[in-house]
CSV table of C-alpha atoms in Angstrom, one decimal:
chain,number,residue,atom,x,y,z
Y,1063,UNK,CA,16.2,-111.9,-40.1
Y,1064,UNK,CA,18.1,-111.2,-36.9
Y,1065,UNK,CA,21.5,-111.3,-38.5
Y,1066,UNK,CA,20.4,-109.0,-41.2
Y,1067,UNK,CA,18.9,-106.6,-38.6
Y,1068,UNK,CA,22.1,-106.6,-36.6
Y,1069,UNK,CA,24.4,-106.1,-39.6
Y,1070,UNK,CA,22.3,-103.4,-41.3
Y,1071,UNK,CA,22.7,-99.8,-40.3
Y,1072,UNK,CA,19.6,-98.0,-39.2
Y,1073,UNK,CA,17.5,-101.2,-38.9
Y,1074,UNK,CA,14.1,-102.1,-37.4
Y,1075,UNK,CA,12.9,-105.6,-36.6
Y,1076,UNK,CA,9.4,-106.4,-35.2
Y,1077,UNK,CA,9.0,-109.8,-33.5
Y,1078,UNK,CA,5.3,-110.7,-33.2
Y,1079,UNK,CA,3.5,-113.6,-31.7
Y,1080,UNK,CA,0.5,-114.8,-29.7
Y,1081,UNK,CA,0.4,-114.2,-26.0
Y,1082,UNK,CA,2.4,-116.9,-24.2
Y,1083,UNK,CA,4.4,-117.9,-27.3
Y,1084,UNK,CA,7.7,-117.1,-25.7
Y,1085,UNK,CA,8.5,-113.6,-27.0
Y,1086,UNK,CA,9.7,-112.3,-23.6
Y,1087,UNK,CA,12.0,-115.3,-23.1
Y,1088,UNK,CA,13.4,-114.8,-26.6
Y,1089,UNK,CA,13.9,-111.1,-26.1
Y,1090,UNK,CA,15.7,-111.8,-22.8
Y,1091,UNK,CA,17.9,-114.3,-24.6
Y,1092,UNK,CA,18.6,-111.7,-27.3
Y,1093,UNK,CA,19.4,-109.0,-24.7
Y,1094,UNK,CA,21.9,-111.4,-23.0
Y,1095,UNK,CA,23.5,-112.2,-26.4
Y,1096,UNK,CA,23.7,-108.6,-27.5
Y,1097,UNK,CA,25.1,-107.4,-24.1
Y,1098,UNK,CA,28.0,-109.9,-24.4
Y,1099,UNK,CA,28.6,-109.0,-28.0
Y,1100,UNK,CA,28.4,-105.3,-27.3
Y,1101,UNK,CA,30.9,-105.5,-24.5
Y,1102,UNK,CA,33.3,-107.7,-26.4
Y,1103,UNK,CA,33.1,-106.6,-30.0
Y,1104,UNK,CA,30.9,-103.7,-30.9
Y,1105,UNK,CA,31.6,-101.1,-28.1
Y,1106,UNK,CA,28.1,-99.8,-28.9
Y,1107,UNK,CA,25.4,-98.7,-26.6
Y,1108,UNK,CA,22.6,-101.2,-25.7
Y,1109,UNK,CA,19.4,-100.3,-23.9
Y,1110,UNK,CA,16.2,-102.3,-23.4
Y,1111,UNK,CA,12.8,-102.0,-21.8
Y,1112,UNK,CA,10.0,-104.4,-20.8
Y,1113,UNK,CA,6.4,-103.2,-21.0
Y,1114,UNK,CA,4.1,-104.9,-18.6
Y,1115,UNK,CA,0.3,-104.5,-18.6
Y,1116,UNK,CA,0.3,-105.1,-14.8
Y,1117,UNK,CA,2.6,-102.2,-14.2
Y,1118,UNK,CA,1.2,-98.8,-15.4
Y,1119,UNK,CA,4.6,-97.1,-15.2
Y,1120,UNK,CA,6.0,-99.4,-17.8
Y,1121,UNK,CA,3.2,-98.6,-20.2
Y,1122,UNK,CA,4.0,-94.8,-20.4
Y,1123,UNK,CA,6.0,-93.8,-23.5
Y,1124,UNK,CA,7.9,-91.1,-21.5
Y,1125,UNK,CA,9.0,-93.7,-19.0
Y,1126,UNK,CA,10.0,-96.1,-21.7
Y,1127,UNK,CA,12.0,-93.6,-23.7
Y,1128,UNK,CA,13.4,-92.1,-20.5
Y,1129,UNK,CA,14.6,-95.4,-19.3
Y,1130,UNK,CA,16.3,-96.1,-22.6
Y,1131,UNK,CA,18.0,-92.7,-22.4
Y,1132,UNK,CA,19.1,-93.2,-18.8
Y,1133,UNK,CA,20.7,-96.6,-19.6
Y,1134,UNK,CA,22.6,-95.1,-22.5
Y,1135,UNK,CA,23.8,-92.1,-20.5
Y,1136,UNK,CA,24.9,-94.5,-17.8
Y,1137,UNK,CA,27.0,-96.4,-20.3
Y,1138,UNK,CA,28.4,-93.2,-21.7
Y,1139,UNK,CA,29.3,-92.1,-18.2
Y,1140,UNK,CA,28.1,-88.6,-19.1
Y,1141,UNK,CA,25.1,-86.6,-19.9
Y,1142,UNK,CA,24.8,-84.6,-23.2
Y,1143,UNK,CA,24.7,-80.9,-22.7
Y,1144,UNK,CA,21.2,-80.8,-24.3
Y,1145,UNK,CA,19.9,-83.1,-21.6
Y,1146,UNK,CA,21.4,-81.0,-18.8
Y,1147,UNK,CA,19.9,-77.9,-20.4
Y,1148,UNK,CA,16.4,-79.6,-20.5
Y,1149,UNK,CA,16.9,-80.6,-16.9
Y,1150,UNK,CA,17.7,-77.1,-15.9
Y,1151,UNK,CA,14.6,-75.8,-17.6
Y,1152,UNK,CA,12.5,-78.4,-15.8
Y,1153,UNK,CA,14.0,-77.4,-12.5
Y,1154,UNK,CA,13.1,-73.7,-12.8
Y,1155,UNK,CA,9.6,-74.2,-14.2
Y,1156,UNK,CA,6.8,-73.0,-11.9
Y,1157,UNK,CA,4.2,-75.3,-13.6
Y,1158,UNK,CA,4.0,-78.9,-12.5
Y,1159,UNK,CA,3.7,-79.9,-16.2
Y,1160,UNK,CA,6.9,-78.1,-17.0
Y,1161,UNK,CA,8.8,-80.1,-14.4
Y,1162,UNK,CA,8.6,-83.2,-16.5
Y,1163,UNK,CA,10.4,-83.5,-19.8
Y,1164,UNK,CA,8.5,-84.5,-22.9
Y,1165,UNK,CA,9.0,-87.3,-25.5
Y,1166,UNK,CA,10.3,-84.8,-28.1
Y,1167,UNK,CA,13.1,-83.7,-25.8
Y,1168,UNK,CA,14.1,-87.3,-25.0
Y,1169,UNK,CA,14.0,-88.1,-28.8
Y,1170,UNK,CA,16.3,-85.2,-29.7
Y,1171,UNK,CA,18.8,-86.2,-27.0
Y,1172,UNK,CA,18.8,-89.8,-28.2
Y,1173,UNK,CA,19.3,-88.6,-31.8
Y,1174,UNK,CA,22.3,-86.5,-30.7
Y,1175,UNK,CA,23.8,-89.5,-29.0
Y,1176,UNK,CA,23.1,-91.8,-31.9
Y,1177,UNK,CA,24.8,-89.4,-34.3
Y,1178,UNK,CA,28.1,-90.2,-32.5
Y,1179,UNK,CA,27.6,-93.8,-31.3
Y,1180,UNK,CA,26.1,-97.1,-32.4
Y,1181,UNK,CA,22.9,-97.6,-30.4
Y,1182,UNK,CA,20.8,-100.8,-30.1
Y,1183,UNK,CA,17.3,-100.6,-28.5
Y,1184,UNK,CA,15.1,-103.5,-27.6
Y,1185,UNK,CA,11.6,-103.2,-26.3
Y,1186,UNK,CA,9.4,-106.2,-25.2
Y,1187,UNK,CA,5.7,-106.0,-25.0
Y,1188,UNK,CA,5.2,-102.9,-27.2
Y,1189,UNK,CA,1.5,-103.8,-27.5
Y,1190,UNK,CA,1.1,-103.3,-23.8
Y,1191,UNK,CA,2.3,-99.7,-24.0
Y,1192,UNK,CA,-0.2,-96.8,-23.8
Y,1193,UNK,CA,-0.2,-94.1,-26.5
Y,1194,UNK,CA,1.3,-96.4,-29.0
Y,1195,UNK,CA,1.3,-93.7,-31.7
Y,1196,UNK,CA,3.6,-91.7,-29.6
Y,1197,UNK,CA,6.1,-94.5,-29.1
Y,1198,UNK,CA,5.9,-95.5,-32.7
Y,1199,UNK,CA,6.6,-91.9,-33.7
Y,1200,UNK,CA,9.5,-91.9,-31.3
Y,1201,UNK,CA,11.0,-95.0,-33.0
Y,1202,UNK,CA,10.3,-93.5,-36.5
Y,1203,UNK,CA,12.2,-90.3,-35.6
Y,1204,UNK,CA,15.2,-92.3,-34.4
Y,1205,UNK,CA,15.1,-94.3,-37.7
Y,1206,UNK,CA,14.5,-91.5,-40.1
Y,1207,UNK,CA,17.7,-89.6,-39.3
Y,1208,UNK,CA,20.1,-92.0,-40.9
Y,1209,UNK,CA,21.8,-92.8,-37.6
Y,1210,UNK,CA,23.5,-95.9,-36.3
Y,1211,UNK,CA,20.4,-97.2,-34.6
Y,1212,UNK,CA,19.1,-100.8,-34.4
Y,1213,UNK,CA,15.6,-101.2,-33.0
Y,1214,UNK,CA,14.0,-104.5,-32.1
Y,1215,UNK,CA,10.5,-104.7,-30.6
Y,1216,UNK,CA,8.2,-107.5,-29.7
Y,1217,UNK,CA,4.4,-107.6,-29.4
């Protein structure tokens, strides 16, 4: 299943198991393997996130998606213009709610990046994330665009 997921464009793989069955250890091993492979062979962009029920910040979909985007931009060594424009809008907003970006903006920026680059995303502990519908919609939008995106989640 893993080999098929990695070799298929626009692929999604969901690893499920009981609590304590070793999913996080397996995900860590996969992340290490993919980091080595990405650096040596693929030259793609790899980002990952660990959700943790003990840490409320890791359960927020905006933090999850924002972390993935930050990792990818770091590897690109640049920010897309659309992200800089969103940042500028947040800076000038008078409303405290306008100062934080939303999941749709992050999704659109990731779609823009994935249209030009191969992107691999891994998320561990998805069942510990709040507002699961939002995060699943985020993954669905990334997968529906026919982009070069590989998504692997565990729960």
